[in-house]
mmCIF file of C-alpha atoms in Angstrom:
data_model
loop_
_atom_site.group_PDB
_atom_site.id
_atom_site.type_symbol
_atom_site.label_atom_id
_atom_site.label_comp_id
_atom_site.label_asym_id
_atom_site.label_seq_id
_atom_site.Cartn_x
_atom_site.Cartn_y
_atom_site.Cartn_z
ATOM 1 C CA MET A 1 -35.120 -14.438 -13.766
ATOM 2 C CA GLN A 2 -35.185 -10.788 -14.741
ATOM 3 C CA SER A 3 -34.426 -9.820 -18.323
ATOM 4 C CA PRO A 4 -30.871 -10.208 -19.684
ATOM 5 C CA ARG A 5 -30.948 -6.525 -20.664
ATOM 6 C CA LEU A 6 -31.513 -5.480 -17.039
ATOM 7 C CA ALA A 7 -28.767 -7.841 -15.911
ATOM 8 C CA LEU A 8 -26.358 -6.335 -18.432
ATOM 9 C CA ALA A 9 -27.277 -2.785 -17.402
ATOM 10 C CA PHE A 10 -26.597 -3.560 -13.749
ATOM 11 C CA ILE A 11 -23.241 -5.196 -14.497
ATOM 12 C CA LEU A 12 -22.106 -2.192 -16.530
ATOM 13 C CA ILE A 13 -23.120 0.167 -13.708
ATOM 14 C CA THR A 14 -21.378 -2.089 -11.168
ATOM 15 C CA VAL A 15 -18.148 -2.238 -13.156
ATOM 16 C CA THR A 16 -18.157 1.509 -13.781
ATOM 17 C CA LEU A 17 -18.664 2.385 -10.098
ATOM 18 C CA ASP A 18 -16.017 -0.147 -9.089
ATOM 19 C CA ALA A 19 -13.543 1.373 -11.556
ATOM 20 C CA ILE A 20 -14.290 4.853 -10.208
ATOM 21 C CA GLY A 21 -13.469 3.628 -6.712
ATOM 22 C CA ILE A 22 -10.189 2.069 -7.864
ATOM 23 C CA GLY A 23 -9.229 4.981 -10.106
ATOM 24 C CA LEU A 24 -9.760 7.522 -7.328
ATOM 25 C CA ILE A 25 -6.666 6.335 -5.464
ATOM 26 C CA PHE A 26 -4.180 6.004 -8.368
ATOM 27 C CA PRO A 27 -3.025 9.647 -8.565
ATOM 28 C CA VAL A 28 -2.213 9.900 -4.842
ATOM 29 C CA MET A 29 -0.491 6.568 -4.204
ATOM 30 C CA PRO A 30 3.066 7.896 -4.762
ATOM 31 C CA GLU A 31 2.524 10.809 -2.359
ATOM 32 C CA LEU A 32 0.826 8.608 0.246
ATOM 33 C CA ILE A 33 3.663 6.079 0.167
ATOM 34 C CA LEU A 34 6.184 8.908 0.480
ATOM 35 C CA GLU A 35 4.228 10.195 3.507
ATOM 36 C CA VAL A 36 4.042 6.903 5.418
ATOM 37 C CA THR A 37 7.558 5.693 4.568
ATOM 38 C CA GLY A 38 9.622 8.885 4.395
ATOM 39 C CA ARG A 39 11.620 7.363 1.524
ATOM 40 C CA THR A 40 12.784 8.736 -1.856
ATOM 41 C CA LEU A 41 10.619 8.580 -4.998
ATOM 42 C CA SER A 42 12.530 5.628 -6.491
ATOM 43 C CA GLU A 43 12.232 3.704 -3.196
ATOM 44 C CA ALA A 44 8.538 4.610 -2.946
ATOM 45 C CA ALA A 45 8.070 3.141 -6.428
ATOM 46 C CA VAL A 46 9.393 -0.189 -5.159
ATOM 47 C CA TRP A 47 6.952 -0.052 -2.219
ATOM 48 C CA GLY A 48 4.212 0.679 -4.740
ATOM 49 C CA GLY A 49 5.227 -2.456 -6.607
ATOM 50 C CA LEU A 50 5.087 -4.516 -3.405
ATOM 51 C CA LEU A 51 1.597 -3.215 -2.587
ATOM 52 C CA SER A 52 0.378 -4.123 -6.067
ATOM 53 C CA ALA A 53 2.081 -7.520 -5.920
ATOM 54 C CA SER A 54 0.520 -8.407 -2.543
ATOM 55 C CA PHE A 55 -2.927 -7.553 -3.924
ATOM 56 C CA ALA A 56 -2.217 -9.739 -6.939
ATOM 57 C CA VAL A 57 -0.916 -12.711 -4.928
ATOM 58 C CA MET A 58 -4.260 -12.901 -3.151
ATOM 59 C CA GLN A 59 -6.126 -12.618 -6.453
ATOM 60 C CA PHE A 60 -4.035 -15.446 -7.849
ATOM 61 C CA LEU A 61 -4.669 -17.711 -4.879
ATOM 62 C CA PHE A 62 -8.380 -16.974 -4.482
ATOM 63 C CA GLY A 63 -9.562 -16.102 -8.032
ATOM 64 C CA PRO A 64 -10.620 -19.645 -9.017
ATOM 65 C CA THR A 65 -12.131 -20.186 -5.571
ATOM 66 C CA ILE A 66 -14.346 -17.128 -5.985
ATOM 67 C CA GLY A 67 -15.238 -18.176 -9.532
ATOM 68 C CA SER A 68 -16.131 -21.720 -8.450
ATOM 69 C CA LEU A 69 -18.181 -20.388 -5.530
ATOM 70 C CA SER A 70 -20.141 -18.213 -7.977
ATOM 71 C CA ASP A 71 -20.780 -21.298 -10.144
ATOM 72 C CA ARG A 72 -22.176 -23.032 -7.054
ATOM 73 C CA PHE A 73 -23.955 -20.291 -5.060
ATOM 74 C CA GLY A 74 -24.604 -17.707 -7.781
ATOM 75 C CA ARG A 75 -23.165 -14.396 -8.912
ATOM 76 C CA ARG A 76 -25.295 -12.190 -6.627
ATOM 77 C CA PRO A 77 -23.969 -13.212 -3.185
ATOM 78 C CA ILE A 78 -20.370 -13.175 -4.404
ATOM 79 C CA LEU A 79 -20.641 -9.691 -5.887
ATOM 80 C CA LEU A 80 -22.448 -8.186 -2.910
ATOM 81 C CA GLY A 81 -20.228 -9.841 -0.313
ATOM 82 C CA SER A 82 -17.061 -8.641 -2.015
ATOM 83 C CA LEU A 83 -18.355 -5.065 -2.049
ATOM 84 C CA VAL A 84 -18.994 -5.095 1.718
ATOM 85 C CA ILE A 85 -15.400 -6.032 2.488
ATOM 86 C CA MET A 86 -13.943 -3.815 -0.251
ATOM 87 C CA SER A 87 -15.553 -0.720 1.281
ATOM 88 C CA ALA A 88 -13.935 -1.616 4.622
ATOM 89 C CA THR A 89 -10.488 -1.956 3.032
ATOM 90 C CA TYR A 90 -10.749 1.514 1.467
ATOM 91 C CA LEU A 91 -11.535 2.950 4.902
ATOM 92 C CA ALA A 92 -8.541 1.104 6.352
ATOM 93 C CA MET A 93 -6.280 2.645 3.704
ATOM 94 C CA ALA A 94 -7.734 6.086 4.385
ATOM 95 C CA LEU A 95 -6.819 5.783 8.066
ATOM 96 C CA ALA A 96 -3.543 3.873 7.678
ATOM 97 C CA PRO A 97 -0.685 5.497 9.630
ATOM 98 C CA THR A 98 1.977 3.060 8.410
ATOM 99 C CA ILE A 99 2.945 1.120 5.308
ATOM 100 C CA THR A 100 2.142 -2.096 7.224
ATOM 101 C CA ILE A 101 -1.539 -1.148 7.534
ATOM 102 C CA LEU A 102 -1.638 -0.231 3.844
ATOM 103 C CA LEU A 103 -0.136 -3.623 3.000
ATOM 104 C CA ALA A 104 -2.656 -5.508 5.176
ATOM 105 C CA ALA A 105 -5.571 -3.653 3.575
ATOM 106 C CA ARG A 106 -4.306 -4.484 0.082
ATOM 107 C CA ILE A 107 -4.006 -8.164 1.008
ATOM 108 C CA VAL A 108 -7.635 -8.336 2.168
ATOM 109 C CA ALA A 109 -8.767 -6.357 -0.882
ATOM 110 C CA GLY A 110 -7.011 -8.847 -3.145
ATOM 111 C CA ILE A 111 -8.933 -11.756 -1.616
ATOM 112 C CA VAL A 112 -12.364 -10.216 -2.170
ATOM 113 C CA SER A 113 -11.798 -8.331 -5.427
ATOM 114 C CA ALA A 114 -14.045 -10.636 -7.438
ATOM 115 C CA THR A 115 -16.060 -7.982 -9.227
ATOM 116 C CA TYR A 116 -14.474 -8.209 -12.661
ATOM 117 C CA ALA A 117 -14.300 -12.013 -12.881
ATOM 118 C CA THR A 118 -17.822 -12.497 -11.523
ATOM 119 C CA ALA A 119 -19.163 -9.742 -13.788
ATOM 120 C CA SER A 120 -17.561 -11.462 -16.794
ATOM 121 C CA ALA A 121 -19.146 -14.783 -15.796
ATOM 122 C CA PHE A 122 -22.458 -12.895 -15.447
ATOM 123 C CA ILE A 123 -22.063 -11.643 -19.030
ATOM 124 C CA ALA A 124 -21.343 -15.170 -20.275
ATOM 125 C CA ASP A 125 -24.497 -16.402 -18.500
ATOM 126 C CA VAL A 126 -26.807 -14.005 -20.371
ATOM 127 C CA THR A 127 -25.063 -13.685 -23.760
ATOM 128 C CA PRO A 128 -24.966 -16.055 -26.781
ATOM 129 C CA PRO A 129 -21.404 -17.176 -27.638
ATOM 130 C CA GLU A 130 -21.282 -15.183 -30.885
ATOM 131 C CA ASP A 131 -21.975 -11.903 -29.034
ATOM 132 C CA ARG A 132 -19.659 -12.377 -26.058
ATOM 133 C CA GLY A 133 -16.707 -10.494 -27.524
ATOM 134 C CA LYS A 134 -18.840 -7.380 -27.930
ATOM 135 C CA ARG A 135 -20.347 -7.767 -24.453
ATOM 136 C CA PHE A 136 -16.937 -8.307 -22.826
ATOM 137 C CA ALA A 137 -15.875 -5.089 -24.540
ATOM 138 C CA LEU A 138 -18.762 -3.286 -22.822
ATOM 139 C CA ILE A 139 -17.286 -4.328 -19.478
ATOM 140 C CA GLY A 140 -14.012 -2.814 -20.666
ATOM 141 C CA ALA A 141 -15.875 0.344 -21.648
ATOM 142 C CA GLY A 142 -17.396 0.528 -18.168
ATOM 143 C CA PHE A 143 -13.914 0.346 -16.686
ATOM 144 C CA GLY A 144 -12.789 3.012 -19.141
ATOM 145 C CA ILE A 145 -15.571 5.389 -18.123
ATOM 146 C CA GLY A 146 -14.786 4.686 -14.475
ATOM 147 C CA PHE A 147 -11.152 5.547 -15.042
ATOM 148 C CA VAL A 148 -12.192 8.795 -16.698
ATOM 149 C CA LEU A 149 -14.135 9.851 -13.629
ATOM 150 C CA GLY A 150 -12.046 8.117 -10.959
ATOM 151 C CA PRO A 151 -8.574 9.626 -11.510
ATOM 152 C CA ALA A 152 -10.045 13.059 -12.280
ATOM 153 C CA MET A 153 -12.039 12.939 -9.033
ATOM 154 C CA GLY A 154 -8.997 11.569 -7.214
ATOM 155 C CA GLY A 155 -6.858 14.462 -8.422
ATOM 156 C CA LEU A 156 -9.479 16.965 -7.276
ATOM 157 C CA LEU A 157 -10.012 15.314 -3.894
ATOM 158 C CA ALA A 158 -6.254 15.186 -3.352
ATOM 159 C CA GLY A 159 -6.353 18.980 -3.356
ATOM 160 C CA LEU A 160 -8.442 18.766 -0.170
ATOM 161 C CA ASP A 161 -6.443 16.039 1.530
ATOM 162 C CA ILE A 162 -4.150 13.270 0.327
ATOM 163 C CA ARG A 163 -6.373 10.663 1.995
ATOM 164 C CA ALA A 164 -9.694 12.065 0.768
ATOM 165 C CA PRO A 165 -9.722 9.847 -2.385
ATOM 166 C CA PHE A 166 -9.779 6.718 -0.188
ATOM 167 C CA TYR A 167 -12.895 7.958 1.591
ATOM 168 C CA GLY A 168 -14.358 8.636 -1.849
ATOM 169 C CA ALA A 169 -13.528 5.091 -2.973
ATOM 170 C CA ALA A 170 -15.225 3.659 0.141
ATOM 171 C CA LEU A 171 -18.329 5.715 -0.598
ATOM 172 C CA MET A 172 -18.419 4.431 -4.180
ATOM 173 C CA ALA A 173 -18.221 0.837 -2.950
ATOM 174 C CA VAL A 174 -21.104 1.409 -0.522
ATOM 175 C CA LEU A 175 -23.252 3.024 -3.246
ATOM 176 C CA ASN A 176 -22.462 0.095 -5.515
ATOM 177 C CA LEU A 177 -23.512 -2.307 -2.758
ATOM 178 C CA CYS A 178 -26.814 -0.488 -2.242
ATOM 179 C CA LEU A 179 -27.557 -0.521 -5.957
ATOM 180 C CA GLY A 180 -26.779 -4.220 -6.246
ATOM 181 C CA SER A 181 -28.925 -5.088 -3.248
ATOM 182 C CA LEU A 182 -31.897 -3.463 -4.960
ATOM 183 C CA ILE A 183 -31.693 -4.612 -8.580
ATOM 184 C CA LEU A 184 -29.119 -7.406 -9.018
ATOM 185 C CA PRO A 185 -30.736 -10.536 -10.498
ATOM 186 C CA GLU A 186 -29.275 -14.040 -10.223
ATOM 187 C CA THR A 187 -28.220 -15.726 -13.467
ATOM 188 C CA VAL A 188 -27.025 -19.114 -12.231
ATOM 189 C CA THR A 189 -29.870 -21.593 -12.677
ATOM 190 C CA ASP A 190 -30.317 -25.185 -11.552
ATOM 191 C CA ALA A 191 -29.330 -26.251 -15.066
ATOM 192 C CA THR A 192 -25.973 -24.450 -14.922
ATOM 193 C CA ARG A 193 -25.249 -24.715 -11.179
ATOM 194 C CA ARG A 194 -22.222 -26.886 -10.463
ATOM 195 C CA PRO A 195 -21.113 -28.498 -7.180
ATOM 196 C CA PHE A 196 -18.142 -26.832 -5.528
ATOM 197 C CA SER A 197 -14.917 -28.806 -5.977
ATOM 198 C CA LEU A 198 -11.895 -27.979 -3.855
ATOM 199 C CA ALA A 199 -9.651 -29.685 -6.400
ATOM 200 C CA ARG A 200 -10.715 -27.192 -9.078
ATOM 201 C CA ALA A 201 -11.041 -24.186 -6.765
ATOM 202 C CA ASN A 202 -7.338 -23.340 -6.839
ATOM 203 C CA PRO A 203 -5.124 -21.843 -9.565
ATOM 204 C CA LEU A 204 -3.343 -25.065 -10.531
ATOM 205 C CA GLY A 205 -6.480 -27.218 -10.520
ATOM 206 C CA ALA A 206 -8.435 -24.643 -12.511
ATOM 207 C CA PHE A 207 -5.621 -24.250 -15.026
ATOM 208 C CA ARG A 208 -5.389 -28.014 -15.550
ATOM 209 C CA ALA A 209 -9.159 -28.288 -16.015
ATOM 210 C CA VAL A 210 -9.504 -25.389 -18.480
ATOM 211 C CA ALA A 211 -6.203 -25.846 -20.327
ATOM 212 C CA HIS A 212 -7.161 -29.419 -21.227
ATOM 213 C CA LEU A 213 -10.064 -28.095 -23.277
ATOM 214 C CA PRO A 214 -9.145 -28.141 -26.997
ATOM 215 C CA GLY A 215 -7.117 -25.208 -28.295
ATOM 216 C CA LEU A 216 -7.093 -23.061 -25.153
ATOM 217 C CA ARG A 217 -3.503 -23.346 -23.909
ATOM 218 C CA ARG A 218 -1.962 -20.795 -26.255
ATOM 219 C CA PRO A 219 -4.713 -18.170 -25.782
ATOM 220 C CA LEU A 220 -4.275 -18.557 -22.023
ATOM 221 C CA LEU A 221 -0.529 -17.977 -22.349
ATOM 222 C CA VAL A 222 -1.068 -14.974 -24.638
ATOM 223 C CA PHE A 223 -3.547 -13.592 -22.077
ATOM 224 C CA LEU A 224 -0.903 -13.958 -19.346
ATOM 225 C CA ILE A 225 1.857 -12.231 -21.331
ATOM 226 C CA LEU A 226 -0.564 -9.477 -22.347
ATOM 227 C CA GLY A 227 -1.366 -8.897 -18.680
ATOM 228 C CA ILE A 228 2.297 -8.689 -17.660
ATOM 229 C CA ALA A 229 3.075 -6.202 -20.430
ATOM 230 C CA MET A 230 0.008 -3.967 -20.076
ATOM 231 C CA ASN A 231 0.200 -3.765 -16.284
ATOM 232 C CA VAL A 232 3.193 -1.510 -16.881
ATOM 233 C CA TYR A 233 0.698 1.382 -16.962
ATOM 234 C CA PRO A 234 -0.740 1.055 -13.427
ATOM 235 C CA ALA A 235 2.656 -0.074 -12.113
ATOM 236 C CA VAL A 236 4.770 2.909 -13.164
ATOM 237 C CA TRP A 237 2.626 5.529 -14.929
ATOM 238 C CA ALA A 238 2.411 7.915 -11.960
ATOM 239 C CA PHE A 239 6.159 7.555 -11.296
ATOM 240 C CA TYR A 240 6.983 7.792 -15.019
ATOM 241 C CA GLY A 241 4.895 10.949 -15.417
ATOM 242 C CA HIS A 242 6.582 12.505 -12.393
ATOM 243 C CA ALA A 243 10.124 11.649 -13.534
ATOM 244 C CA GLN A 244 9.764 12.204 -17.292
ATOM 245 C CA PHE A 245 7.377 15.147 -17.469
ATOM 246 C CA GLY A 246 7.314 16.626 -13.943
ATOM 247 C CA TRP A 247 3.609 15.817 -13.536
ATOM 248 C CA GLY A 248 1.899 16.050 -10.144
ATOM 249 C CA ALA A 249 -1.190 14.169 -8.942
ATOM 250 C CA GLY A 250 -3.546 16.451 -10.881
ATOM 251 C CA MET A 251 -1.826 15.928 -14.232
ATOM 252 C CA VAL A 252 -1.430 12.197 -13.638
ATOM 253 C CA GLY A 253 -5.177 12.061 -12.981
ATOM 254 C CA ALA A 254 -5.912 14.063 -16.126
ATOM 255 C CA SER A 255 -3.728 11.785 -18.285
ATOM 256 C CA LEU A 256 -5.437 8.687 -16.863
ATOM 257 C CA ALA A 257 -8.821 10.292 -17.550
ATOM 258 C CA LEU A 258 -7.786 10.860 -21.165
ATOM 259 C CA TYR A 259 -6.791 7.211 -21.406
ATOM 260 C CA GLY A 260 -10.108 6.145 -19.888
ATOM 261 C CA ILE A 261 -12.114 8.191 -22.400
ATOM 262 C CA SER A 262 -10.125 6.794 -25.303
ATOM 263 C CA PHE A 263 -10.335 3.248 -23.996
ATOM 264 C CA ALA A 264 -14.104 3.417 -23.416
ATOM 265 C CA VAL A 265 -14.730 4.810 -26.904
ATOM 266 C CA GLY A 266 -12.493 2.134 -28.400
ATOM 267 C CA GLN A 267 -14.297 -0.673 -26.578
ATOM 268 C CA VAL A 268 -17.744 0.503 -27.667
ATOM 269 C CA ALA A 269 -16.913 1.605 -31.199
ATOM 270 C CA LEU A 270 -14.136 -0.763 -32.297
ATOM 271 C CA VAL A 271 -14.438 -4.208 -30.731
ATOM 272 C CA GLY A 272 -17.817 -5.268 -32.153
ATOM 273 C CA PRO A 273 -17.125 -4.086 -35.736
ATOM 274 C CA ALA A 274 -13.555 -5.427 -35.623
ATOM 275 C CA ILE A 275 -14.657 -8.917 -34.547
ATOM 276 C CA ARG A 276 -17.459 -8.970 -37.124
ATOM 277 C CA LYS A 277 -15.141 -7.889 -39.947
ATOM 278 C CA LEU A 278 -11.862 -9.547 -38.983
ATOM 279 C CA GLY A 279 -12.851 -12.316 -36.596
ATOM 280 C CA GLU A 280 -11.584 -12.767 -33.058
ATOM 281 C CA HIS A 281 -8.106 -13.995 -34.000
ATOM 282 C CA ARG A 282 -7.208 -11.256 -36.488
ATOM 283 C CA THR A 283 -8.665 -8.612 -34.173
ATOM 284 C CA ALA A 284 -6.286 -9.778 -31.438
ATOM 285 C CA PHE A 285 -3.398 -9.844 -33.961
ATOM 286 C CA TRP A 286 -3.751 -6.213 -35.020
ATOM 287 C CA GLY A 287 -4.439 -5.055 -31.466
ATOM 288 C CA ILE A 288 -1.177 -6.641 -30.308
ATOM 289 C CA TRP A 289 0.664 -4.727 -33.041
ATOM 290 C CA VAL A 290 -0.788 -1.452 -31.741
ATOM 291 C CA ASP A 291 0.436 -2.317 -28.231
ATOM 292 C CA ILE A 292 3.938 -3.116 -29.490
ATOM 293 C CA VAL A 293 4.284 0.235 -31.248
ATOM 294 C CA THR A 294 2.707 2.497 -28.593
ATOM 295 C CA LEU A 295 4.679 0.924 -25.735
ATOM 296 C CA ALA A 296 7.912 1.445 -27.681
ATOM 297 C CA VAL A 297 6.993 5.091 -28.292
ATOM 298 C CA PHE A 298 6.480 5.701 -24.561
ATOM 299 C CA GLY A 299 9.897 4.192 -23.989
ATOM 300 C CA PHE A 300 11.624 7.120 -25.689
ATOM 301 C CA LEU A 301 9.038 9.911 -25.465
ATOM 302 C CA THR A 302 10.222 13.127 -23.773
ATOM 303 C CA SER A 303 7.427 15.547 -24.692
ATOM 304 C CA PRO A 304 4.415 15.812 -22.350
ATOM 305 C CA LEU A 305 2.307 16.991 -25.290
ATOM 306 C CA GLY A 306 3.479 13.981 -27.281
ATOM 307 C CA ALA A 307 2.383 11.699 -24.435
ATOM 308 C CA LEU A 308 -1.110 13.209 -24.504
ATOM 309 C CA VAL A 309 -1.234 12.633 -28.274
ATOM 310 C CA VAL A 310 -0.153 8.988 -28.028
ATOM 311 C CA ILE A 311 -2.475 8.076 -25.128
ATOM 312 C CA PRO A 312 -5.662 7.916 -27.301
ATOM 313 C CA ILE A 313 -3.863 5.705 -29.835
ATOM 314 C CA THR A 314 -3.124 3.127 -27.131
ATOM 315 C CA ALA A 315 -6.877 2.548 -26.846
ATOM 316 C CA LEU A 316 -6.807 0.767 -30.214
ATOM 317 C CA GLY A 317 -4.910 -2.047 -28.501
ATOM 318 C CA GLY A 318 -7.827 -2.541 -26.114
ATOM 319 C CA VAL A 319 -9.475 -4.889 -28.617
ATOM 320 C CA VAL A 320 -7.080 -7.699 -27.650
ATOM 321 C CA THR A 321 -8.538 -8.631 -24.257
ATOM 322 C CA PRO A 322 -12.230 -9.014 -25.287
ATOM 323 C CA ALA A 323 -11.166 -10.932 -28.405
ATOM 324 C CA LEU A 324 -9.136 -13.382 -26.294
ATOM 325 C CA GLN A 325 -11.933 -13.644 -23.718
ATOM 326 C CA SER A 326 -14.387 -14.495 -26.477
ATOM 327 C CA ILE A 327 -12.072 -17.181 -27.877
ATOM 328 C CA LEU A 328 -11.694 -18.743 -24.438
ATOM 329 C CA SER A 329 -15.369 -18.453 -23.479
ATOM 330 C CA ARG A 330 -16.455 -20.186 -26.693
ATOM 331 C CA GLY A 331 -14.299 -23.186 -25.803
ATOM 332 C CA THR A 332 -15.575 -23.504 -22.201
ATOM 333 C CA PRO A 333 -18.799 -25.293 -21.094
ATOM 334 C CA ALA A 334 -21.701 -23.226 -19.726
ATOM 335 C CA ASP A 335 -21.350 -24.650 -16.201
ATOM 336 C CA ALA A 336 -17.658 -23.640 -16.014
ATOM 337 C CA GLN A 337 -17.846 -19.989 -17.089
ATOM 338 C CA GLY A 338 -17.281 -18.793 -13.518
ATOM 339 C CA GLU A 339 -14.283 -21.103 -13.203
ATOM 340 C CA LEU A 340 -12.865 -19.773 -16.494
ATOM 341 C CA GLN A 341 -13.263 -16.159 -15.411
ATOM 342 C CA GLY A 342 -11.730 -17.007 -12.035
ATOM 343 C CA LEU A 343 -8.790 -18.563 -13.858
ATOM 344 C CA LEU A 344 -8.421 -15.470 -16.031
ATOM 345 C CA ALA A 345 -8.465 -13.424 -12.828
ATOM 346 C CA SER A 346 -5.663 -15.627 -11.496
ATOM 347 C CA LEU A 347 -3.639 -15.205 -14.682
ATOM 348 C CA ASN A 348 -4.152 -11.473 -14.482
ATOM 349 C CA ALA A 349 -3.106 -11.692 -10.851
ATOM 350 C CA ILE A 350 0.128 -13.423 -11.859
ATOM 351 C CA ALA A 351 0.673 -10.527 -14.240
ATOM 352 C CA MET A 352 -0.052 -8.075 -11.418
ATOM 353 C CA ILE A 353 2.482 -9.896 -9.221
ATOM 354 C CA VAL A 354 5.227 -10.056 -11.818
ATOM 355 C CA SER A 355 4.684 -6.764 -13.644
ATOM 356 C CA PRO A 356 4.860 -4.280 -10.732
ATOM 357 C CA LEU A 357 7.961 -5.945 -9.321
ATOM 358 C CA VAL A 358 9.737 -6.134 -12.674
ATOM 359 C CA MET A 359 8.571 -2.788 -14.055
ATOM 360 C CA THR A 360 9.245 -0.771 -10.910
ATOM 361 C CA ALA A 361 12.660 -2.432 -10.622
ATOM 362 C CA ALA A 362 13.387 -1.450 -14.228
ATOM 363 C CA PHE A 363 12.207 2.087 -13.468
ATOM 364 C CA ARG A 364 14.492 2.300 -10.443
ATOM 365 C CA ALA A 365 17.460 0.858 -12.357
ATOM 366 C CA PHE A 366 17.232 3.636 -14.950
ATOM 367 C CA THR A 367 16.249 6.553 -12.673
ATOM 368 C CA HIS A 368 18.209 6.218 -9.428
ATOM 369 C CA GLU A 369 21.055 8.571 -8.664
ATOM 370 C CA GLY A 370 24.152 7.317 -10.445
ATOM 371 C CA ALA A 371 22.310 5.286 -13.119
ATOM 372 C CA LEU A 372 24.461 4.824 -16.218
ATOM 373 C CA LEU A 373 21.514 5.793 -18.448
ATOM 374 C CA HIS A 374 18.590 7.957 -17.306
ATOM 375 C CA LEU A 375 15.627 6.377 -19.082
ATOM 376 C CA PRO A 376 12.298 6.502 -17.198
ATOM 377 C CA GLY A 377 10.639 4.839 -20.209
ATOM 378 C CA ALA A 378 12.685 1.631 -19.856
ATOM 379 C CA PRO A 379 9.727 -0.367 -18.405
ATOM 380 C CA PHE A 380 7.671 0.445 -21.539
ATOM 381 C CA LEU A 381 10.422 -0.880 -23.801
ATOM 382 C CA LEU A 382 10.454 -4.108 -21.795
ATOM 383 C CA ALA A 383 6.663 -4.344 -22.113
ATOM 384 C CA SER A 384 6.906 -3.832 -25.891
ATOM 385 C CA ALA A 385 9.343 -6.745 -26.133
ATOM 386 C CA LEU A 386 6.905 -8.951 -24.192
ATOM 387 C CA MET A 387 4.141 -8.068 -26.644
ATOM 388 C CA VAL A 388 6.367 -9.237 -29.497
ATOM 389 C CA ALA A 389 6.512 -12.624 -27.745
ATOM 390 C CA ALA A 390 2.704 -12.613 -27.384
ATOM 391 C CA LEU A 391 2.347 -11.880 -31.095
ATOM 392 C CA LEU A 392 4.584 -14.815 -32.017
ATOM 393 C CA LEU A 393 2.549 -17.143 -29.791
ATOM 394 C CA HIS A 394 -0.734 -15.921 -31.242
ATOM 395 C CA VAL A 395 0.463 -16.354 -34.825
ATOM 396 C CA GLY A 396 1.795 -19.803 -33.937
ATOM 397 C CA ARG A 397 -1.618 -20.811 -32.599
ATOM 398 C CA ARG A 398 -3.324 -19.774 -35.821
ATOM 399 C CA ARG A 399 -0.833 -21.744 -37.909
ATOM 400 C CA ALA A 400 -1.285 -24.798 -35.685
ATOM 401 C CA ALA A 401 -5.065 -24.494 -36.010
#
């Protein structure tokens, strides 16, 4: 096997390029949906929620399957195979003349979008348990850097053509595939390879298997609630920026780039020191508090300058996910790390199913013509309330322990 350092470097490059490809399309989704549906902005937001939910349903159904397949056949073939199909789905979205084609492409993309879960299992393969929180944070930093470049590039490409960012995303996926084909090592060995089990390769079977491990049920539930709350950003941010501040695709891209910079810096500079000083549980506790406060602020914020000031502060809450991942990875056997990450992908998929539908519905309820109260920030207030519930669960786990 090649060195763990080389493996880590490749995974970070892979995650960053993947995030660039995803981030490219965010700023133009509202305008593209308006183009292919001919509906109003509030109705387009609901279609945006359905597209996100369909992607997430497939992730939920197939996440543990992909994770279990990577435990059996290795990380390399799963990563490379998913990139081949992902590049094709971006091309399909670039050429889509109707909302039906967009929906079909998102469904296929949801099935094969195994990059994050498989990359996380890769990290667990090559990292001692005590260092996994810091390494998981590096994956988050890679996503952050990708979302700096992706939305900014998407906003610029949208100036050429509204569909140009999808061609850019396809190109990024192909470049990622070429890079992986050249330098991706395999980290699953005969000692950690596990036979594929259909009973465990589904969301319910995987949840039963992992949740029965000591002390993991509450962190799994906190992870799920965190995902539902924090998916408010991809679900409604472009629509919220348009309605609250009058932002177009360029400004939405710039605001997402600012978030990506802040998030990447936070992951690299904060997570490792925070876990060393506070421990995984207290790091998650204080990160949840940051999320509660910043989400509530966005609920009532009316100043575009104020939004740009608050965005970097939200990055402090990014310590929660790697801290929870580290807690869960420590409690999971070495031959089930892929299954765990597949399960986490399924839980995140549940969040991506529930959050876009709920958050876009909340947005529509408070922005449509005739609404009793015009409050585009209502979804962020709902997300803040969910984070309060996550905090109570997390504190309850510590007391039980």
